[in-house]
GROMACS .gro file of C-alpha atoms in nm:
model
  356
    1MET     CA    1  -0.519  -0.116   0.258
    2LYS     CA    2  -0.674  -0.007  -0.064
    3ILE     CA    3  -0.752  -0.282  -0.311
    4ARG     CA    4  -0.743  -0.228  -0.685
    5ALA     CA    5  -1.034  -0.396  -0.861
    6ASN     CA    6  -1.113  -0.164  -1.150
    7ALA     CA    7  -1.042  -0.265  -1.507
    8LEU     CA    8  -0.836  -0.042  -1.734
    9ALA     CA    9  -1.149   0.091  -1.901
   10GLY     CA   10  -1.183   0.331  -2.193
   11ILE     CA   11  -1.189   0.704  -2.165
   12ALA     CA   12  -1.565   0.702  -2.202
   13LEU     CA   13  -1.590   0.587  -1.839
   14ALA     CA   14  -1.420   0.900  -1.715
   15ALA     CA   15  -1.738   1.107  -1.695
   16THR     CA   16  -1.888   0.852  -1.457
   17ALA     CA   17  -1.568   0.830  -1.257
   18ALA     CA   18  -1.568   1.206  -1.212
   19LEU     CA   19  -1.891   1.189  -1.013
   20SER     CA   20  -1.736   0.951  -0.762
   21LEU     CA   21  -1.428   1.154  -0.668
   22ALA     CA   22  -1.426   1.266  -0.307
   23ALA     CA   23  -1.198   1.511  -0.134
   24CYS     CA   24  -1.002   1.382   0.165
   25GLY     CA   25  -0.906   1.595   0.463
   26ASN     CA   26  -0.568   1.641   0.628
   27GLY     CA   27  -0.469   1.501   0.966
   28THR     CA   28  -0.171   1.494   1.200
   29ALA     CA   29   0.182   1.443   1.073
   30SER     CA   30   0.331   1.098   1.129
   31SER     CA   31   0.582   1.070   1.412
   32ALA     CA   32   0.826   0.922   1.160
   33ALA     CA   33   0.856   1.266   1.001
   34THR     CA   34   0.963   1.450   1.317
   35GLY     CA   35   1.321   1.555   1.361
   36SER     CA   36   1.416   1.533   0.993
   37ALA     CA   37   1.217   1.816   0.833
   38SER     CA   38   1.492   2.075   0.846
   39ALA     CA   39   1.750   1.830   0.711
   40ASP     CA   40   1.531   1.719   0.423
   41ALA     CA   41   1.363   2.036   0.300
   42ALA     CA   42   1.108   1.993   0.024
   43THR     CA   43   1.260   2.274  -0.179
   44SER     CA   44   1.528   2.538  -0.147
   45THR     CA   45   1.275   2.799  -0.263
   46LYS     CA   46   0.983   2.881  -0.037
   47VAL     CA   47   0.652   2.757  -0.175
   48VAL     CA   48   0.309   2.884  -0.078
   49GLY     CA   49  -0.058   2.842  -0.163
   50GLU     CA   50  -0.237   2.515  -0.223
   51ILE     CA   51  -0.241   2.219  -0.461
   52THR     CA   52  -0.483   1.943  -0.556
   53VAL     CA   53  -0.358   1.584  -0.574
   54TYR     CA   54  -0.545   1.320  -0.772
   55ASN     CA   55  -0.450   1.015  -0.570
   56ALA     CA   56  -0.468   0.649  -0.671
   57GLN     CA   57  -0.204   0.550  -0.415
   58HIS     CA   58  -0.279   0.400  -0.074
   59ASP     CA   59  -0.482   0.670   0.098
   60THR     CA   60  -0.302   0.622   0.431
   61LEU     CA   61   0.042   0.660   0.273
   62THR     CA   62  -0.059   0.970   0.079
   63LYS     CA   63  -0.212   1.121   0.391
   64GLU     CA   64   0.117   1.080   0.576
   65TRP     CA   65   0.302   1.242   0.285
   66VAL     CA   66   0.051   1.528   0.269
   67ASP     CA   67   0.052   1.594   0.642
   68ALA     CA   68   0.432   1.604   0.661
   69PHE     CA   69   0.462   1.820   0.349
   70THR     CA   70   0.203   2.068   0.477
   71LYS     CA   71   0.371   2.082   0.816
   72GLU     CA   72   0.703   2.164   0.653
   73THR     CA   73   0.591   2.408   0.383
   74GLY     CA   74   0.251   2.538   0.489
   75VAL     CA   75   0.109   2.442   0.149
   76LYS     CA   76  -0.251   2.321   0.174
   77VAL     CA   77  -0.314   1.995  -0.012
   78THR     CA   78  -0.656   1.874  -0.123
   79VAL     CA   79  -0.668   1.503  -0.210
   80ARG     CA   80  -0.917   1.349  -0.450
   81GLN     CA   81  -0.920   0.971  -0.425
   82GLY     CA   82  -0.986   0.723  -0.707
   83SER     CA   83  -0.835   0.430  -0.894
   84ASP     CA   84  -0.546   0.445  -1.141
   85THR     CA   85  -0.774   0.421  -1.442
   86GLU     CA   86  -1.055   0.638  -1.312
   87LEU     CA   87  -0.820   0.924  -1.245
   88SER     CA   88  -0.607   0.893  -1.558
   89ASN     CA   89  -0.922   0.900  -1.767
   90GLN     CA   90  -1.050   1.189  -1.559
   91ILE     CA   91  -0.734   1.390  -1.625
   92ILE     CA   92  -0.747   1.316  -1.997
   93GLN     CA   93  -1.110   1.424  -2.016
   94GLU     CA   94  -1.033   1.746  -1.831
   95GLY     CA   95  -0.725   1.818  -2.040
   96ALA     CA   96  -0.578   2.166  -2.002
   97ALA     CA   97  -0.867   2.259  -1.773
   98SER     CA   98  -0.787   1.994  -1.514
   99PRO     CA   99  -0.782   2.126  -1.156
  100ALA     CA  100  -0.522   1.863  -1.067
  101ASP     CA  101  -0.170   1.976  -0.984
  102VAL     CA  102  -0.029   1.631  -0.906
  103PHE     CA  103  -0.122   1.274  -1.006
  104LEU     CA  104  -0.012   0.975  -0.795
  105THR     CA  105  -0.073   0.613  -0.894
  106GLU     CA  106  -0.008   0.260  -0.776
  107ASN     CA  107   0.101   0.138  -1.121
  108SER     CA  108   0.278   0.283  -1.424
  109PRO     CA  109   0.031   0.227  -1.714
  110ALA     CA  110  -0.203   0.505  -1.596
  111MET     CA  111   0.094   0.742  -1.579
  112ALA     CA  112   0.200   0.644  -1.931
  113GLN     CA  113  -0.157   0.706  -2.050
  114VAL     CA  114  -0.152   1.063  -1.919
  115GLU     CA  115   0.200   1.115  -2.053
  116ASN     CA  116   0.099   0.997  -2.399
  117ALA     CA  117  -0.183   1.253  -2.392
  118GLY     CA  118   0.081   1.523  -2.346
  119LEU     CA  119  -0.054   1.642  -2.011
  120PHE     CA  120   0.253   1.614  -1.784
  121ALA     CA  121   0.508   1.889  -1.724
  122ASP     CA  122   0.873   1.787  -1.697
  123ILE     CA  123   0.983   1.680  -1.350
  124ASP     CA  124   1.248   1.908  -1.198
  125LYS     CA  125   1.598   1.769  -1.243
  126ALA     CA  126   1.669   1.779  -0.868
  127THR     CA  127   1.377   1.540  -0.818
  128VAL     CA  128   1.476   1.316  -1.108
  129ASP     CA  129   1.824   1.286  -0.958
  130GLN     CA  130   1.677   1.146  -0.634
  131VAL     CA  131   1.529   0.843  -0.815
  132PRO     CA  132   1.752   0.576  -0.977
  133ALA     CA  133   1.691   0.529  -1.349
  134ALA     CA  134   1.555   0.177  -1.292
  135TYR     CA  135   1.257   0.322  -1.106
  136ARG     CA  136   1.145   0.601  -1.338
  137PRO     CA  137   1.046   0.637  -1.704
  138SER     CA  138   1.318   0.709  -1.958
  139THR     CA  139   1.127   1.021  -2.061
  140ASN     CA  140   1.139   1.181  -1.712
  141LYS     CA  141   0.789   1.320  -1.770
  142TRP     CA  142   0.700   1.172  -1.431
  143THR     CA  143   0.889   0.970  -1.173
  144GLY     CA  144   0.869   0.660  -0.959
  145ILE     CA  145   0.764   0.715  -0.600
  146ALA     CA  146   0.739   0.354  -0.472
  147ALA     CA  147   0.732  -0.001  -0.611
  148ARG     CA  148   0.569  -0.342  -0.563
  149SER     CA  149   0.688  -0.687  -0.667
  150THR     CA  150   0.490  -0.959  -0.840
  151VAL     CA  151   0.471  -1.279  -0.633
  152LEU     CA  152   0.297  -1.615  -0.637
  153VAL     CA  153   0.145  -1.686  -0.298
  154TYR     CA  154   0.091  -2.059  -0.254
  155ASP     CA  155  -0.022  -2.330  -0.014
  156LYS     CA  156   0.283  -2.530   0.095
  157THR     CA  157   0.066  -2.827   0.188
  158LYS     CA  158  -0.036  -2.855  -0.179
  159ILE     CA  159   0.278  -2.744  -0.363
  160SER     CA  160   0.624  -2.863  -0.265
  161ASP     CA  161   0.918  -2.639  -0.342
  162ASP     CA  162   1.036  -2.859  -0.628
  163LYS     CA  163   0.693  -2.830  -0.795
  164LEU     CA  164   0.680  -2.450  -0.800
  165PRO     CA  165   0.671  -2.299  -1.150
  166LYS     CA  166   1.012  -2.192  -1.274
  167SER     CA  167   0.850  -1.902  -1.461
  168MET     CA  168   0.522  -1.712  -1.450
  169LEU     CA  169   0.473  -1.836  -1.806
  170ASP     CA  170   0.447  -2.192  -1.672
  171LEU     CA  171   0.109  -2.104  -1.520
  172ALA     CA  172  -0.036  -2.136  -1.872
  173LYS     CA  173   0.068  -2.502  -1.893
  174PRO     CA  174  -0.194  -2.782  -1.859
  175GLU     CA  175  -0.062  -2.899  -1.520
  176TRP     CA  176  -0.181  -2.571  -1.366
  177LYS     CA  177  -0.539  -2.600  -1.484
  178GLY     CA  178  -0.781  -2.491  -1.212
  179ARG     CA  179  -0.502  -2.444  -0.959
  180TRP     CA  180  -0.427  -2.072  -0.951
  181ALA     CA  181  -0.610  -1.745  -0.907
  182ALA     CA  182  -0.576  -1.382  -1.014
  183SER     CA  183  -0.778  -1.060  -1.032
  184PRO     CA  184  -0.775  -0.981  -1.405
  185SER     CA  185  -1.002  -0.678  -1.382
  186GLY     CA  186  -0.763  -0.492  -1.150
  187ALA     CA  187  -0.501  -0.235  -1.250
  188ASP     CA  188  -0.241  -0.435  -1.055
  189PHE     CA  189  -0.275  -0.746  -1.267
  190GLN     CA  190  -0.304  -0.551  -1.590
  191ALA     CA  191   0.028  -0.382  -1.512
  192ILE     CA  192   0.184  -0.728  -1.487
  193VAL     CA  193   0.042  -0.815  -1.829
  194ALA     CA  194   0.165  -0.482  -1.968
  195ALA     CA  195   0.516  -0.568  -1.853
  196LEU     CA  196   0.487  -0.913  -2.013
  197LEU     CA  197   0.380  -0.747  -2.338
  198GLU     CA  198   0.677  -0.512  -2.329
  199GLN     CA  199   0.923  -0.793  -2.254
  200LYS     CA  200   0.796  -1.078  -2.470
  201GLY     CA  201   0.581  -0.915  -2.738
  202GLU     CA  202   0.222  -0.956  -2.852
  203ALA     CA  203   0.235  -1.315  -2.975
  204ALA     CA  204   0.381  -1.453  -2.651
  205THR     CA  205   0.145  -1.243  -2.440
  206THR     CA  206  -0.158  -1.357  -2.639
  207GLU     CA  207  -0.054  -1.720  -2.599
  208TRP     CA  208  -0.005  -1.680  -2.225
  209LEU     CA  209  -0.341  -1.509  -2.179
  210LYS     CA  210  -0.507  -1.794  -2.369
  211GLY     CA  211  -0.350  -2.046  -2.132
  212MET     CA  212  -0.445  -1.830  -1.836
  213LYS     CA  213  -0.807  -1.829  -1.948
  214ASP     CA  214  -0.807  -2.209  -1.953
  215ASN     CA  215  -0.628  -2.251  -1.620
  216PHE     CA  216  -0.704  -1.981  -1.367
  217LYS     CA  217  -0.992  -1.886  -1.137
  218ALA     CA  218  -1.098  -1.522  -1.133
  219TYR     CA  219  -1.142  -1.327  -0.809
  220LYS     CA  220  -1.221  -0.962  -0.754
  221GLY     CA  221  -0.920  -0.813  -0.581
  222ASN     CA  222  -0.576  -0.942  -0.485
  223SER     CA  223  -0.664  -0.983  -0.118
  224THR     CA  224  -0.961  -1.197  -0.218
  225ALA     CA  225  -0.741  -1.412  -0.440
  226MET     CA  226  -0.489  -1.458  -0.158
  227LYS     CA  227  -0.770  -1.537   0.084
  228ALA     CA  228  -0.889  -1.809  -0.156
  229VAL     CA  229  -0.547  -1.975  -0.136
  230ASN     CA  230  -0.551  -1.946   0.241
  231ALA     CA  231  -0.897  -2.109   0.249
  232GLY     CA  232  -0.787  -2.399   0.028
  233GLU     CA  233  -1.000  -2.300  -0.273
  234VAL     CA  234  -0.696  -2.282  -0.503
  235ASP     CA  235  -0.330  -2.376  -0.472
  236ALA     CA  236  -0.179  -2.038  -0.560
  237ALA     CA  237  -0.250  -1.679  -0.666
  238LEU     CA  238  -0.054  -1.424  -0.868
  239ILE     CA  239  -0.060  -1.093  -0.679
  240TYR     CA  240   0.165  -0.815  -0.550
  241HIS     CA  241   0.385  -0.875  -0.247
  242TYR     CA  242   0.238  -0.611  -0.016
  243TYR     CA  243  -0.097  -0.784   0.020
  244TYR     CA  244   0.079  -1.068   0.199
  245TYR     CA  245   0.305  -0.851   0.415
  246GLY     CA  246   0.024  -0.612   0.504
  247ASP     CA  247  -0.200  -0.896   0.619
  248GLN     CA  248   0.085  -1.054   0.814
  249ALA     CA  249   0.143  -0.724   0.993
  250LYS     CA  250  -0.219  -0.729   1.113
  251THR     CA  251  -0.395  -1.052   1.212
  252GLY     CA  252  -0.259  -1.278   0.939
  253GLU     CA  253  -0.601  -1.438   0.914
  254ASN     CA  254  -0.602  -1.421   0.533
  255SER     CA  255  -0.240  -1.528   0.487
  256ASN     CA  256  -0.136  -1.759   0.770
  257LYS     CA  257  -0.146  -2.066   0.543
  258VAL     CA  258   0.027  -1.915   0.240
  259THR     CA  259   0.389  -1.849   0.144
  260PRO     CA  260   0.513  -1.587  -0.105
  261TYR     CA  261   0.725  -1.716  -0.391
  262PHE     CA  262   0.948  -1.471  -0.581
  263PHE     CA  263   1.028  -1.582  -0.937
  264LYS     CA  264   1.353  -1.378  -0.969
  265ASN     CA  265   1.596  -1.440  -1.261
  266GLN     CA  266   1.451  -1.146  -1.460
  267ASP     CA  267   1.140  -1.355  -1.521
  268PRO     CA  268   0.818  -1.176  -1.624
  269GLY     CA  269   0.686  -1.295  -1.287
  270ALA     CA  270   0.958  -1.095  -1.113
  271PHE     CA  271   0.819  -0.768  -1.253
  272LEU     CA  272   0.862  -0.473  -1.019
  273SER     CA  273   0.575  -0.231  -1.079
  274VAL     CA  274   0.665   0.135  -1.032
  275SER     CA  275   0.414   0.364  -0.867
  276GLY     CA  276   0.419   0.705  -1.030
  277GLY     CA  277   0.403   1.072  -0.944
  278GLY     CA  278   0.373   1.357  -1.192
  279VAL     CA  279   0.298   1.729  -1.220
  280LEU     CA  280   0.024   1.835  -1.459
  281LYS     CA  281   0.081   2.107  -1.717
  282SER     CA  282  -0.253   2.246  -1.602
  283SER     CA  283  -0.118   2.310  -1.250
  284LYS     CA  284  -0.198   2.657  -1.118
  285ASN     CA  285   0.082   2.621  -0.861
  286SER     CA  286   0.356   2.427  -1.036
  287ALA     CA  287   0.623   2.533  -0.787
  288ALA     CA  288   0.436   2.374  -0.497
  289ALA     CA  289   0.342   2.071  -0.710
  290GLN     CA  290   0.706   2.013  -0.802
  291ALA     CA  291   0.806   2.060  -0.437
  292PHE     CA  292   0.555   1.793  -0.333
  293ILE     CA  293   0.698   1.536  -0.575
  294LYS     CA  294   1.049   1.626  -0.460
  295PHE     CA  295   0.940   1.583  -0.099
  296ILE     CA  296   0.784   1.236  -0.138
  297THR     CA  297   1.086   1.107  -0.331
  298GLY     CA  298   1.323   1.270  -0.082
  299LYS     CA  299   1.464   1.115   0.232
  300GLN     CA  300   1.178   1.216   0.459
  301GLY     CA  301   0.906   1.102   0.219
  302GLN     CA  302   1.072   0.768   0.154
  303GLU     CA  303   1.125   0.707   0.525
  304LEU     CA  304   0.753   0.765   0.578
  305LEU     CA  305   0.697   0.496   0.315
  306LYS     CA  306   0.949   0.262   0.478
  307ASN     CA  307   0.793   0.295   0.824
  308GLY     CA  308   0.430   0.300   0.714
  309THR     CA  309   0.171   0.029   0.662
  310SER     CA  310   0.161   0.006   0.282
  311TYR     CA  311   0.463  -0.230   0.268
  312GLU     CA  312   0.562  -0.098  -0.073
  313TYR     CA  313   0.928  -0.068  -0.163
  314ALA     CA  314   1.112   0.257  -0.104
  315ILE     CA  315   1.304   0.338  -0.423
  316ALA     CA  316   1.455   0.685  -0.388
  317SER     CA  317   1.710   0.893  -0.194
  318ASN     CA  318   1.904   0.581  -0.085
  319VAL     CA  319   1.637   0.488   0.170
  320ASP     CA  320   1.613   0.116   0.245
  321SER     CA  321   1.273  -0.053   0.239
  322ASN     CA  322   1.095  -0.204   0.537
  323ALA     CA  323   1.318  -0.470   0.691
  324LYS     CA  324   1.040  -0.731   0.668
  325LEU     CA  325   1.055  -0.725   0.287
  326VAL     CA  326   1.289  -0.921   0.063
  327PRO     CA  327   1.560  -0.666  -0.024
  328ILE     CA  328   1.484  -0.499  -0.355
  329LYS     CA  329   1.829  -0.590  -0.488
  330ASP     CA  330   1.749  -0.959  -0.434
  331LEU     CA  331   1.429  -0.954  -0.641
  332GLN     CA  332   1.623  -0.982  -0.969
  333ALA     CA  333   1.346  -0.796  -1.149
  334PRO     CA  334   1.350  -0.761  -1.528
  335THR     CA  335   1.433  -0.423  -1.679
  336VAL     CA  336   1.113  -0.259  -1.801
  337ASP     CA  337   1.076   0.106  -1.905
  338PRO     CA  338   0.759   0.225  -1.725
  339ALA     CA  339   0.692   0.476  -2.003
  340LYS     CA  340   0.635   0.191  -2.249
  341LEU     CA  341   0.361   0.004  -2.062
  342ASN     CA  342   0.062   0.005  -2.296
  343SER     CA  343  -0.266  -0.013  -2.105
  344ALA     CA  344  -0.490   0.018  -2.412
  345LYS     CA  345  -0.323  -0.275  -2.588
  346VAL     CA  346  -0.339  -0.485  -2.270
  347THR     CA  347  -0.713  -0.436  -2.224
  348ASP     CA  348  -0.763  -0.520  -2.591
  349LEU     CA  349  -0.563  -0.844  -2.563
  350MET     CA  350  -0.729  -0.944  -2.236
  351THR     CA  351  -1.073  -0.875  -2.380
  352LYS     CA  352  -0.998  -1.088  -2.685
  353ALA     CA  353  -0.880  -1.366  -2.452
  354GLY     CA  354  -1.210  -1.354  -2.266
  355LEU     CA  355  -1.056  -1.227  -1.943
  356LEU     CA  356  -1.241  -0.895  -1.931
   0.00000   0.00000   0.00000
């Protein structure tokens, strides 16, 4: 499972990031895709040629999507792997000359950054209609393709249920000093802060970040933060849900002593981060690029997500998520427009708070 540990850096870093992009090959289609291709066609119009996908999503999930899409359409897909911020900055630097046809992310702020630069084409209406409004930006310049929930993983031997924080905001209170962990340099955590900023405003976000600075312990990566809880180094960690479920599905060695706590009640700590997919205006094969986004948000693409190893939430085409997850309807997530998540303001506030 890919771990996000890169800060939402400035555009000046894009030139360096460009040197690190590597193309990934295609493999064999997942068995979960068989039998449903004809019933869930990527597009009613035949598409041909090839496309390039700038991918910040889980590489294994994207590979399954690519393999199934290529098997169905014959379109060759080249994947260039990077982080949310590396690739959004890369696209902005390249502008109208970008070789990217499609951009996939784990979190929304990088998508909003590219949208605000005016580099996305409109998503086809047929694709938009596959994704409920709660899981896509109001602008429809891109769309949600998956989602992940914020959780507090904690050590039950150190925190009884009645002592759990009622809100994520409580983690800034003095009683939590030195007791919880996070990965502030990662795009995952910064998306959580971006949602807090959108919900509560700058003053409340600044105050919470100040309390966080006093109270938390920094780790590089969500898995590392969870592992620290499991090892007894801290009592709890604020991460995304899939790190826990992914580890549990393997050996459980980094999570067998922790429990996930869902804040619910539309709390900022119940934020559901939308992973994005968009078609670039620069695409040389926009028909195939649009077909790819339609495919991954369609029934077959979402079933690949459901049955895969990323443990993200399926959000489109009425496909239920993996049965091991808390049902998405029970998360009671706050309403946040993904198009309004401001990555630049978040990095500025976190820098001023001494977190970056």
